[in-house]
Coordinates of C-alpha atoms and ligand atoms in Angstrom, one line a residue:
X245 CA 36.9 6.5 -26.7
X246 CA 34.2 4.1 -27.7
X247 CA 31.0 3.7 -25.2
X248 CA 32.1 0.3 -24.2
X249 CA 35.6 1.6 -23.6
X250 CA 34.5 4.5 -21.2
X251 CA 32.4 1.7 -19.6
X252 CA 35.4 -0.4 -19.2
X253 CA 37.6 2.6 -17.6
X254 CA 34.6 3.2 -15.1
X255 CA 34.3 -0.4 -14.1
X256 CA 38.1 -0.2 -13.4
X257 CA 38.0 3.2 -11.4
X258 CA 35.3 1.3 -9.3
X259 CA 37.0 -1.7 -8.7
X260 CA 39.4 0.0 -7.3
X261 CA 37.8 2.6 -5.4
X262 CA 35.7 -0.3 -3.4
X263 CA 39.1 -2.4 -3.2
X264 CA 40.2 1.3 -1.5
X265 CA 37.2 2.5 0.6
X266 CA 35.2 -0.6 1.3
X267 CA 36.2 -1.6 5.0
X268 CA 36.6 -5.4 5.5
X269 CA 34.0 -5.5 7.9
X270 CA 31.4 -4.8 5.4
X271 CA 32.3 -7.3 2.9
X272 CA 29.6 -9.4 4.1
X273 CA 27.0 -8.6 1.2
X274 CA 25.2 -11.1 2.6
X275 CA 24.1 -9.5 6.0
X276 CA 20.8 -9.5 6.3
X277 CA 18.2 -6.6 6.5
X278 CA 19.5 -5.9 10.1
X279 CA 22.7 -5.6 9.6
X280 CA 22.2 -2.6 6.6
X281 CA 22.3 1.1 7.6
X282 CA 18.7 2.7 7.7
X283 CA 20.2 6.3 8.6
X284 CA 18.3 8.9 10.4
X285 CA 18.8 11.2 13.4
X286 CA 17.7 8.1 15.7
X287 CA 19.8 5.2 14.0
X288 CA 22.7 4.0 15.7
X289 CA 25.2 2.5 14.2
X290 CA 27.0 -1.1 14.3
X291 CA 30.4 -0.4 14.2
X292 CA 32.5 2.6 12.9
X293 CA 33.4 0.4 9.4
X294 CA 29.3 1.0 8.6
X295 CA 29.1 4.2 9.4
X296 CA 32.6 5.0 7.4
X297 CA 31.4 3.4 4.2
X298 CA 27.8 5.1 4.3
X299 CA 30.1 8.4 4.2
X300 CA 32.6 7.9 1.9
X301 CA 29.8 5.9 0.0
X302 CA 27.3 9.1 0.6
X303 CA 30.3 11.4 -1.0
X304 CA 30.7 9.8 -4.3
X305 CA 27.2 9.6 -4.7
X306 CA 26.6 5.9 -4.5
X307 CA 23.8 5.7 -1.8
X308 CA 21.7 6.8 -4.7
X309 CA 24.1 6.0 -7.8
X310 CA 21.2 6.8 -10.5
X311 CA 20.2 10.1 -8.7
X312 CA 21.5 13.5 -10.7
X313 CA 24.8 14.3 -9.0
X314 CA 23.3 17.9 -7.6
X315 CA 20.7 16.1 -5.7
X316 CA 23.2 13.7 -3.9
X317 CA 23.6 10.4 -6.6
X318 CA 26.3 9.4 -8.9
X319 CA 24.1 10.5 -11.9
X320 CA 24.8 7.4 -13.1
X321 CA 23.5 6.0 -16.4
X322 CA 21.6 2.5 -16.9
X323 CA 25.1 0.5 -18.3
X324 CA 27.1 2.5 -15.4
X325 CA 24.2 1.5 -13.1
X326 CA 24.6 -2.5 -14.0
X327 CA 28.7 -2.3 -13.8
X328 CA 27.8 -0.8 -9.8
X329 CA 25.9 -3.6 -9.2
X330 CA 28.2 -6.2 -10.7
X331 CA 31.3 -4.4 -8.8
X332 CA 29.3 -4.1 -5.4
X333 CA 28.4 -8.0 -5.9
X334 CA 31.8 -9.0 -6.9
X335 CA 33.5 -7.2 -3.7
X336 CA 30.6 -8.8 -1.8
X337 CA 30.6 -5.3 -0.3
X338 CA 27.2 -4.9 2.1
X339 CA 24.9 -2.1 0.8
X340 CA 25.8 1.2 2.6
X341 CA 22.3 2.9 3.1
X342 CA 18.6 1.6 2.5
X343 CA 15.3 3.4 3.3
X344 CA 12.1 4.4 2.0
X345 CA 13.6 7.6 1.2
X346 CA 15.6 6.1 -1.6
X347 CA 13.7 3.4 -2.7
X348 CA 9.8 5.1 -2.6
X349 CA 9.8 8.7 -2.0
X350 CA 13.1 9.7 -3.5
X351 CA 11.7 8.2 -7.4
X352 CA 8.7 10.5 -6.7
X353 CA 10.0 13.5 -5.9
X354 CA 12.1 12.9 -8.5
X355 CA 9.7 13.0 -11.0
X356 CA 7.0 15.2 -9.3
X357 CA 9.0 17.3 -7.1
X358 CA 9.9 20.8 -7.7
X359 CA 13.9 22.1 -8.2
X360 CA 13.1 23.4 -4.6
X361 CA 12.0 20.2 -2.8
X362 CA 14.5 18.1 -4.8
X363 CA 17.4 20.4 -3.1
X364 CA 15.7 20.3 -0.2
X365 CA 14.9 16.6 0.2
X366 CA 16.8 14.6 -1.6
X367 CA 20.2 15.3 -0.9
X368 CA 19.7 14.5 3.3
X369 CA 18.2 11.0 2.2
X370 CA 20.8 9.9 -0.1
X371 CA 23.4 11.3 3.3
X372 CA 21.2 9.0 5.1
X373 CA 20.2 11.8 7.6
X374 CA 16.4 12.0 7.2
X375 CA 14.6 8.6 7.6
X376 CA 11.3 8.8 6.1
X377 CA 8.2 6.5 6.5
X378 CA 5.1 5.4 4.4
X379 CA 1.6 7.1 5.9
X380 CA -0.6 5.4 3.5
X381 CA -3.0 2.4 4.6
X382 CA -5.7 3.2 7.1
X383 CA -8.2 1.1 9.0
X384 CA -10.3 1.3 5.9
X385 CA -7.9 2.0 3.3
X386 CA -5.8 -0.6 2.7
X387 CA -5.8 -2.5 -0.6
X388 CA -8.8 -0.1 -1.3
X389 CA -6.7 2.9 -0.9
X390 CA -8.0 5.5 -2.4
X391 CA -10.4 5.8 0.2
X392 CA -8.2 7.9 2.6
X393 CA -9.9 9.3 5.3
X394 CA -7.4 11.5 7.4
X395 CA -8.1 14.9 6.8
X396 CA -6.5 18.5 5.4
X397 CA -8.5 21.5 6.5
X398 CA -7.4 24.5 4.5
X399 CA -6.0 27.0 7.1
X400 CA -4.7 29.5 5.0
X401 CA -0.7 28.9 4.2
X402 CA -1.1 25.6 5.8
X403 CA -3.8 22.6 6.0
X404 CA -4.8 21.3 9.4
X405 CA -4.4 16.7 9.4
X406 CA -6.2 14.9 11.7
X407 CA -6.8 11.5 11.4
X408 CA -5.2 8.2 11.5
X409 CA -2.8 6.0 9.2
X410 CA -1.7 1.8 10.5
X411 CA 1.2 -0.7 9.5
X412 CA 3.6 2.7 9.6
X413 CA 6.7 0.8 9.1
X414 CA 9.3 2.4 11.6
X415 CA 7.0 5.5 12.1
X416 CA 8.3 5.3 15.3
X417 CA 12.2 5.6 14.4
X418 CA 11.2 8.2 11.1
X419 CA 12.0 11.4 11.1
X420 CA 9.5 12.6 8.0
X421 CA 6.2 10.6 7.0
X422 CA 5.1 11.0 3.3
X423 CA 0.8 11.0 3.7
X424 CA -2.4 10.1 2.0
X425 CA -4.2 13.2 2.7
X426 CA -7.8 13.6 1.7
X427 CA -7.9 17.9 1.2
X428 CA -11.5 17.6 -1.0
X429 CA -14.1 15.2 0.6
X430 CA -16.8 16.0 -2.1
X431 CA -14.4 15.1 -4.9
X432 CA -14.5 11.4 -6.1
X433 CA -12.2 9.0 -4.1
X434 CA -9.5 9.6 -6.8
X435 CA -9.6 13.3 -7.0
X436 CA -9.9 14.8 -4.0
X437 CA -6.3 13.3 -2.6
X438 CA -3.2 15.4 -1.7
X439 CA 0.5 13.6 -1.0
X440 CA 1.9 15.3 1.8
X441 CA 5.4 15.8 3.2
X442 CA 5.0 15.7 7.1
X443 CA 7.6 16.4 9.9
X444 CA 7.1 13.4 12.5
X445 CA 8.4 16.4 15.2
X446 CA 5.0 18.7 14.3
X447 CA 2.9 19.2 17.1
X448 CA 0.0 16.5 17.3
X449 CA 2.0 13.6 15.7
X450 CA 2.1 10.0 18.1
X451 CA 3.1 6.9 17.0
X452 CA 2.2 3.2 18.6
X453 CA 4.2 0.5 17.9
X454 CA 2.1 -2.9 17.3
X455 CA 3.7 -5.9 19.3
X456 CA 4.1 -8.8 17.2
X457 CA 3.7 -12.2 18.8
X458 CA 6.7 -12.7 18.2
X459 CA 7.4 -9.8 20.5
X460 CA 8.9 -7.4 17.5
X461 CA 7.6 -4.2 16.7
X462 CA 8.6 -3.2 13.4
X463 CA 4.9 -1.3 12.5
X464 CA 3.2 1.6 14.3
X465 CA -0.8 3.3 14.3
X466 CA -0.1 6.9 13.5
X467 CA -2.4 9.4 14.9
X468 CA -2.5 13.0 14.0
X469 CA -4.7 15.6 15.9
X470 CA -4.5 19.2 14.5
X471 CA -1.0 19.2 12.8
X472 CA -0.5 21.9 10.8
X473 CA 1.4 21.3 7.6
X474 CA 2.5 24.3 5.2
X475 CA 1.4 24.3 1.8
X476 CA 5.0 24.1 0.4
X477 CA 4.9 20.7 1.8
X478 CA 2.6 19.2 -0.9
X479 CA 4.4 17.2 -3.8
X480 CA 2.6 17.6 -7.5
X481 CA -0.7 19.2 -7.3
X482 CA -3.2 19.7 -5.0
X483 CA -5.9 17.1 -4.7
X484 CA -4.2 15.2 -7.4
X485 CA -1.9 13.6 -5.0
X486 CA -3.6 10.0 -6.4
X487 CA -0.6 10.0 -9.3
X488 CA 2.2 10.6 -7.2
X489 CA 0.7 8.0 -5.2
X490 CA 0.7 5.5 -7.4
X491 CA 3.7 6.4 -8.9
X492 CA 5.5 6.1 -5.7
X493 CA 3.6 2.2 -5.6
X494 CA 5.2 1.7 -8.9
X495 CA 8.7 2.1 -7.4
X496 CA 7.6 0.5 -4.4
X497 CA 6.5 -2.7 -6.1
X498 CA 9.6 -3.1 -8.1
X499 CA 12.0 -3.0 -4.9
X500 CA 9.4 -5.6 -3.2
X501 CA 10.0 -8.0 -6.0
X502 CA 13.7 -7.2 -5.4
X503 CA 14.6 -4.9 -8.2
X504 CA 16.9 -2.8 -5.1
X505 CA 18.3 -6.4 -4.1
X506 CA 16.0 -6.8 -1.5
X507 CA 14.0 -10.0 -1.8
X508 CA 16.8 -11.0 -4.7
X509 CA 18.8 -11.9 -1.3
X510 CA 22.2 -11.9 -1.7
X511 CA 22.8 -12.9 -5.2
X512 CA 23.6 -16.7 -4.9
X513 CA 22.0 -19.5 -6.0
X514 CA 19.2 -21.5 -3.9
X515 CA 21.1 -24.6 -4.3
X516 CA 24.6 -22.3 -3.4
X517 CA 22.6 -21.3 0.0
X518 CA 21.4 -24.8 0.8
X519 CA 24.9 -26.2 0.0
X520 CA 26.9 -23.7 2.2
X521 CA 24.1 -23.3 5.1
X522 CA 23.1 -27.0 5.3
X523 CA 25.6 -29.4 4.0
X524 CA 24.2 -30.6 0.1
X525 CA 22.0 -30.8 -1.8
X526 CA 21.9 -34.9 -1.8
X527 CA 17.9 -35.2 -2.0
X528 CA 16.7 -35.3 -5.8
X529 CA 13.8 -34.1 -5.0
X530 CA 14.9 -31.1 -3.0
X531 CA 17.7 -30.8 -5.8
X532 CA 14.7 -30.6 -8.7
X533 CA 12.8 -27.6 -6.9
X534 CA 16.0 -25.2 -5.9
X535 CA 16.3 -26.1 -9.8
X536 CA 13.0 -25.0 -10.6
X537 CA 12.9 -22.1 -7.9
X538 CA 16.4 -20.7 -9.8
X539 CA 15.0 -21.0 -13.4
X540 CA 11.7 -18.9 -12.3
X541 CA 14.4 -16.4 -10.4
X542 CA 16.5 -15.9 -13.3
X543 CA 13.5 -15.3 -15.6
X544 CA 11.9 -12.6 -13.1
X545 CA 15.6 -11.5 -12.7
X546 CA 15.6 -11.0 -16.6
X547 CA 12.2 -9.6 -17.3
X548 CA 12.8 -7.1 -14.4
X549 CA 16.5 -6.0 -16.0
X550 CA 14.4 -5.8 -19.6
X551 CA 11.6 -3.4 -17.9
X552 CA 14.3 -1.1 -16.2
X553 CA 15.9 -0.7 -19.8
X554 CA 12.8 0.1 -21.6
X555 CA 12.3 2.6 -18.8
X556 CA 12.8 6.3 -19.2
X557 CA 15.6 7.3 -16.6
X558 CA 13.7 7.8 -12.8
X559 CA 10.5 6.0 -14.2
X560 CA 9.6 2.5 -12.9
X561 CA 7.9 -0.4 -14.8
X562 CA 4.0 1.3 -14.5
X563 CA 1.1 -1.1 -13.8
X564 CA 4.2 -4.6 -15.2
X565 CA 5.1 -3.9 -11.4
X566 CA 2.3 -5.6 -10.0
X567 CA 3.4 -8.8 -12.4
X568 CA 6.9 -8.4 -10.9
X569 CA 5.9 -7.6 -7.6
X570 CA 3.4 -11.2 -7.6
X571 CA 6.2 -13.3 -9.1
X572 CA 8.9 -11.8 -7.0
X573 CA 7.7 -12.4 -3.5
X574 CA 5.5 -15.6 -4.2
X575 CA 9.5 -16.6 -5.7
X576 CA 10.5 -15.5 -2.2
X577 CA 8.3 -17.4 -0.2
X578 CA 8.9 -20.4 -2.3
X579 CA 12.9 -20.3 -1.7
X580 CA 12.3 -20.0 2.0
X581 CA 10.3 -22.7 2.3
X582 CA 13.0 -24.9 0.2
X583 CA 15.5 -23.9 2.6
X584 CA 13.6 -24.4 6.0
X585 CA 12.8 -28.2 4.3
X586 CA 16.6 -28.8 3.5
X587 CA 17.1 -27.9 7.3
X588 CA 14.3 -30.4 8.9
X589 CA 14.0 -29.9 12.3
X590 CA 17.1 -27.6 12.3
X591 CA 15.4 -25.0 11.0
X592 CA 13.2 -24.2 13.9
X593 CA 15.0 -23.2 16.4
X594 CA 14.5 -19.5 16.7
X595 CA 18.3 -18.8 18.0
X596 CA 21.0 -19.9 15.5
X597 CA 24.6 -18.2 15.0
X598 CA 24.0 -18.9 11.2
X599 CA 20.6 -16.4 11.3
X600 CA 17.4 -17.2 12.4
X601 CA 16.1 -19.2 9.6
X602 CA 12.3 -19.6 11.0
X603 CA 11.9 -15.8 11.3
X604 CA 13.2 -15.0 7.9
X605 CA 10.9 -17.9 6.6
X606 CA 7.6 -16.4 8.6
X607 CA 8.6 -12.8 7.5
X608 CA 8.2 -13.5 3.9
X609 CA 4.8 -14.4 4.5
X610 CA 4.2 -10.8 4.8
X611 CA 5.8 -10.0 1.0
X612 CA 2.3 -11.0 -0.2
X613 CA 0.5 -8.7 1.5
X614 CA 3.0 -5.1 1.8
X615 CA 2.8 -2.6 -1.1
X616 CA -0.5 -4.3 -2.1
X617 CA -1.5 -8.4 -1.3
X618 CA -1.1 -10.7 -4.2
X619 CA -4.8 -10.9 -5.2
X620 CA -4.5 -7.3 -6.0
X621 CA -1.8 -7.8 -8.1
X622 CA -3.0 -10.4 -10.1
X623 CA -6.3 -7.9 -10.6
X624 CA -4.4 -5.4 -11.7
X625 CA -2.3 -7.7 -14.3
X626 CA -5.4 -8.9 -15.6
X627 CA -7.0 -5.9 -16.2
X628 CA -4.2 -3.1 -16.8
X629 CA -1.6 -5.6 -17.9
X630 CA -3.3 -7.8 -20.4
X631 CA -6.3 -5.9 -20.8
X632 CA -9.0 -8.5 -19.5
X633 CA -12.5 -7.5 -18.8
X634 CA -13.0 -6.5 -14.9
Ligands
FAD720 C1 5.2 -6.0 6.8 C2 4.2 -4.9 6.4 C3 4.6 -3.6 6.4 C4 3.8 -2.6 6.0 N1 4.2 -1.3 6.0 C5 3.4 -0.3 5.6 C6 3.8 1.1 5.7 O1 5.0 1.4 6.0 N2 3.0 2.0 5.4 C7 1.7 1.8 5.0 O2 1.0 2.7 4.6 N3 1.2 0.5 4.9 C8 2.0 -0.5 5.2 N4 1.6 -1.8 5.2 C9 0.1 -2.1 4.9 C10 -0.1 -2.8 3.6 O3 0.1 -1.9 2.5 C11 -1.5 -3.3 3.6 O4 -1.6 -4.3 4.6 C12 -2.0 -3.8 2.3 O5 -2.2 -2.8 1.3 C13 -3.3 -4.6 2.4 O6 -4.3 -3.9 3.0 P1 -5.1 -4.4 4.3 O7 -4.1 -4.9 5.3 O8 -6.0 -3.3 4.7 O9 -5.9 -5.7 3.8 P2 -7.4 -5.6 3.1 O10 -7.4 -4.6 2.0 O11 -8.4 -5.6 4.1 O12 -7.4 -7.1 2.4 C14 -7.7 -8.3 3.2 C15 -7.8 -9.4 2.2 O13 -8.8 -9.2 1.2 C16 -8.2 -9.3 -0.1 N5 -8.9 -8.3 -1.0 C17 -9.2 -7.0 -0.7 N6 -9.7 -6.4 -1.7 C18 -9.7 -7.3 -2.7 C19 -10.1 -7.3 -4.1 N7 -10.6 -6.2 -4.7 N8 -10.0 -8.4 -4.9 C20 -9.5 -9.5 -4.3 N9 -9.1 -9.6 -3.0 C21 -9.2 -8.5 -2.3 C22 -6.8 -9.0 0.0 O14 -6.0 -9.5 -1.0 C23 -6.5 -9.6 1.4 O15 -6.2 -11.0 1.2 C24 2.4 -2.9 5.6 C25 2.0 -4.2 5.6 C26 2.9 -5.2 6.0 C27 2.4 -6.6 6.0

C-alpha cells in the first residue's frame, strides 16, 4: 500500500468512527471557549454527550492525537495529524478536551521530561483528569521574565517555595501548577532558574481570584509560604529550568496564534460569520476588509502549517513563534472588531442568545498581552528572527 493509500484508509476509518462516536450534541464545532471540556477533578460537566465524547475520544488517543500512543495520544504522524483536523472540521465535531496540560506543559515534558514523568504526567492530562496551570509572571516578572523571584531552598530530597506568582489563569480550579522557581539567586537571571512541577493540594498553596470589572474571575495571585516540593518534581535540569521555559513559550505562542484552533475560531470565513450572524455582507467597505482580514488569515494559516512541517515531531516553531504569535492575535483583534462594526449598535448588548459578541470582542484585547505583549514579540522577531541589531 502506497503512503497516500494508507492515508486514504485512515481518513476513512475516521470518518466513520466520528460518524459512530461523536454525539449529536457536540457537533457544534463552533461552541465557544465555554462550551469545551477543561477536565480536572473540579470541572463539571455540560451534559453527559461531553463528557461521553472526552472518553471515548480519551480512549483512542485523540485528546492528544500527536502524543506517542504509551503516553495517552494517537501517535499520530504530521499527514495523519492534518486528515484529524480536516475530519474533526468536516463533522463540525466540538473539540473534546483543551487545557494547558496539552497545549504548554504536555510539549515540554515531552521533550524534557524523563520516561518516568512522561508515564506519570502525561497520560492523566490527555484523560483530562489533571488540570494544570501556568505559575510564571510575577509582580516583577512579567515580560521581563527571567527575573523570577519565588524561591526554592534546598531542604534535602525536597526544596522549600515561598513566594508569589499573578494572572494564574484558573489557578483556582487547577489541580497542578508548573513554576518559575528561582533555586540559585547568585547565578545570573538566566541560570539560576528551576521549572517545577507543583501539587496545588501541598501545604502552603492559596490562590485569589482577581475580579474583573466585568465581574469574571478567570486569573488568580498565587502565594506559596513554605511548600515543600520533592526533587523528582523538577523537569530538565536543575537551575537550568530557563530552556524548558522557553520551550514551553514556544508551544505556548503557537496555540495563541491559533495553531490548536484556538484564535483560528471555528474555521469559517469572516465574511461566512458576518453573513450567518448578521444578515450580509452588503457594505463594500465592510465587504473589502473581511477580504483583507481573510487573505492575511490564510497566509498566517499557511506560514503556521509550513513551520509545523519543517518541525521535528514534538518541537514547535522556536523564536518564528513570536512572528506567528504577533500576526495571529493582532489578525484576531482585527476580525472582532469587523464583526462588532457589521453589527452597529447590535453588538453591544452584553446578553444575546447568538453569544455575547462585546465580551468576545474586549477579550481579544488581552491576546496582545498573554504569553508575552506584542511589543515583545516584535523585539524578539527583530532580533532572533531576522537578525537585527538590539
Ligand atoms: C488573559 C491573560 C491570562 C494570563 N494568564 C497567565 C497565566 O496563566 N500564567 C502566567 O504566568 N501569566 C499569565 N498572564 C500574564 C502575562 O504573561 C503577562 O501579562 C505578560 O507577560 C506581560 O507582562 P506584564 O503584565 O508584567 O507587563 P509588563 O512586562 O509590565 O509590560 C507592560 C507594558 O510594557 C511593555 N514592555 C515591557 N518591556 C518591554 C520591552 N523590553 N520593550 C518594549 N515594550 C516593553 C509591554 O509590551 C507592555 O505594553 C496572563 C495575562 C493575560 C492578559
Amino acid at each position: 500500500m502506497s503512503d497516500d493509500e494508507r492515508l486514504e484508509a485512515f481518513r476513512a476509518d475516521l470518518r466513520g468512527w466520528i460518524e459512530l462516536n461523536c454525539p449529536e450534541e457536540m457537533r457544534d464545532g463552533a461552541a465557544g471557549e465555554t462550551a469545551i471540556c477543561w477536565g480536572g477533578k473540579q470541572w463539571e460537566f455540560d451534559s453527559d454527550a461531553q463528557r461521553v465524547w472526552l472518553e471515548r475520544c480519551a480512549s483512542k488517543g485523540y485528546t492528544v492525537p500527536t502524543w506517542p500512543k504509551e503516553y495517552g495520544g494517537a501517535g499520530l504522524t504530521r499527514s495523519e495529524e492534518k486528515v484529524f483536523v480536516e475530519e474533526m472540521a468536516r463533522a463540525n465535531a466540538r473539540v473534546p478536551l483543551q487545557s494547558f496540560g496539552i497545549w504548554m506543559l504536555g510539549p515540554a515534558l515531552l521533550h524534557f521530561g524523563t520516561h518516568e514523568q512522561k508515564l506519570k504526567y502525561l497520560p492523566p492530562i490527555a484523560r483530562g483528569e489533571v488540570r494544570w496551570c501556568q505559575g510564571y509572571s510575577e509582580p516583577g516578572a512579567g515580560s521581563d521574565l527571567a527575573n523570577v523571584q519565588t524561591h526554592g531552598a534546598d531542604g534535602g530530597d525536597h526544596w522549600v517555595v515561598n513566594g508569589q506568582k499573578i494572572w494564574t489563569s484558573y489557578a483556582d480550579k487547577a489541580d497542578w501548577i508548573f513554576a518559575l522557581v528561582r533555586t540559585d539567586r547568585d547565578a545570573p537571571k538566566h541560570k539560576g532558574i528551576s521549572f517545577l512541577l507543583i501539587d496545588m493540594e501541598s501545604a502552603g498553596i492559596e490562590t485569589r481570584p482577581i475580579r474583573m470589572i466585568s465581574g469574571a474571575s478567570p486569573f488568580c495571585e498565587t502565594f506559596f509560604t513554605d511548600v515543600a516540593v520533592s526533587k523528582d518534581q523538577i523537569v530538565g535540569t536543575e537551575n537550568r529550568g530557563w530552556d524548558v521555559a522557553k520551550y514551553l513559550l514556544t508551544h505556548e505562542r503557537e496555540m495563541i496564534s491559533g495553531g490548536a484552533g484556538g484564535l483560528a475560531g471555528d474555521g469559517r470565513s469572516i465574511g461566512a460569520i458576518i453573513s450567518d450572524t448578521m444578515g450580509g455582507l452588503d457594505d463594500t467597505v465592510l465587504r473589502a476588509d473581511a477580504l483583507r482580514c481573510e487573505i492575511d488569515a490564510l497566509a498566517v494559516g499557511l506560514t503556521l502549517e509550513r513551520y509545523k512541517d519543517q518541525a521535528e515531531a514534538g518541537q514547535g516553531a522556536g523564536d518564528a513563534s513570536a512572528m506567528l504569535k504577533y500576526q495571529g492575535t493582532e489578525l484576531n483583534k482585527r476580525r472582532h472588531e469587523l464583526m462588532m462594526q457589521a453589527a452597529g449598535s447590535e453588538a453591544l448588548t452584553w446578553e444575546d442568545p447568538r453569544g455575547n459578541r462585546a465580551a468576545d470582542w474586549l477579550r481579544t484585547k488581552a491576546n496582545s498581552i498573554e504569553g508575552g505583549t506584542s511589543e515583545v514579540m516584535l523585539s524578539i522577531v527583530s532580533r532572533r528572527v531576522l537578525g537585527l541589531p538590539g
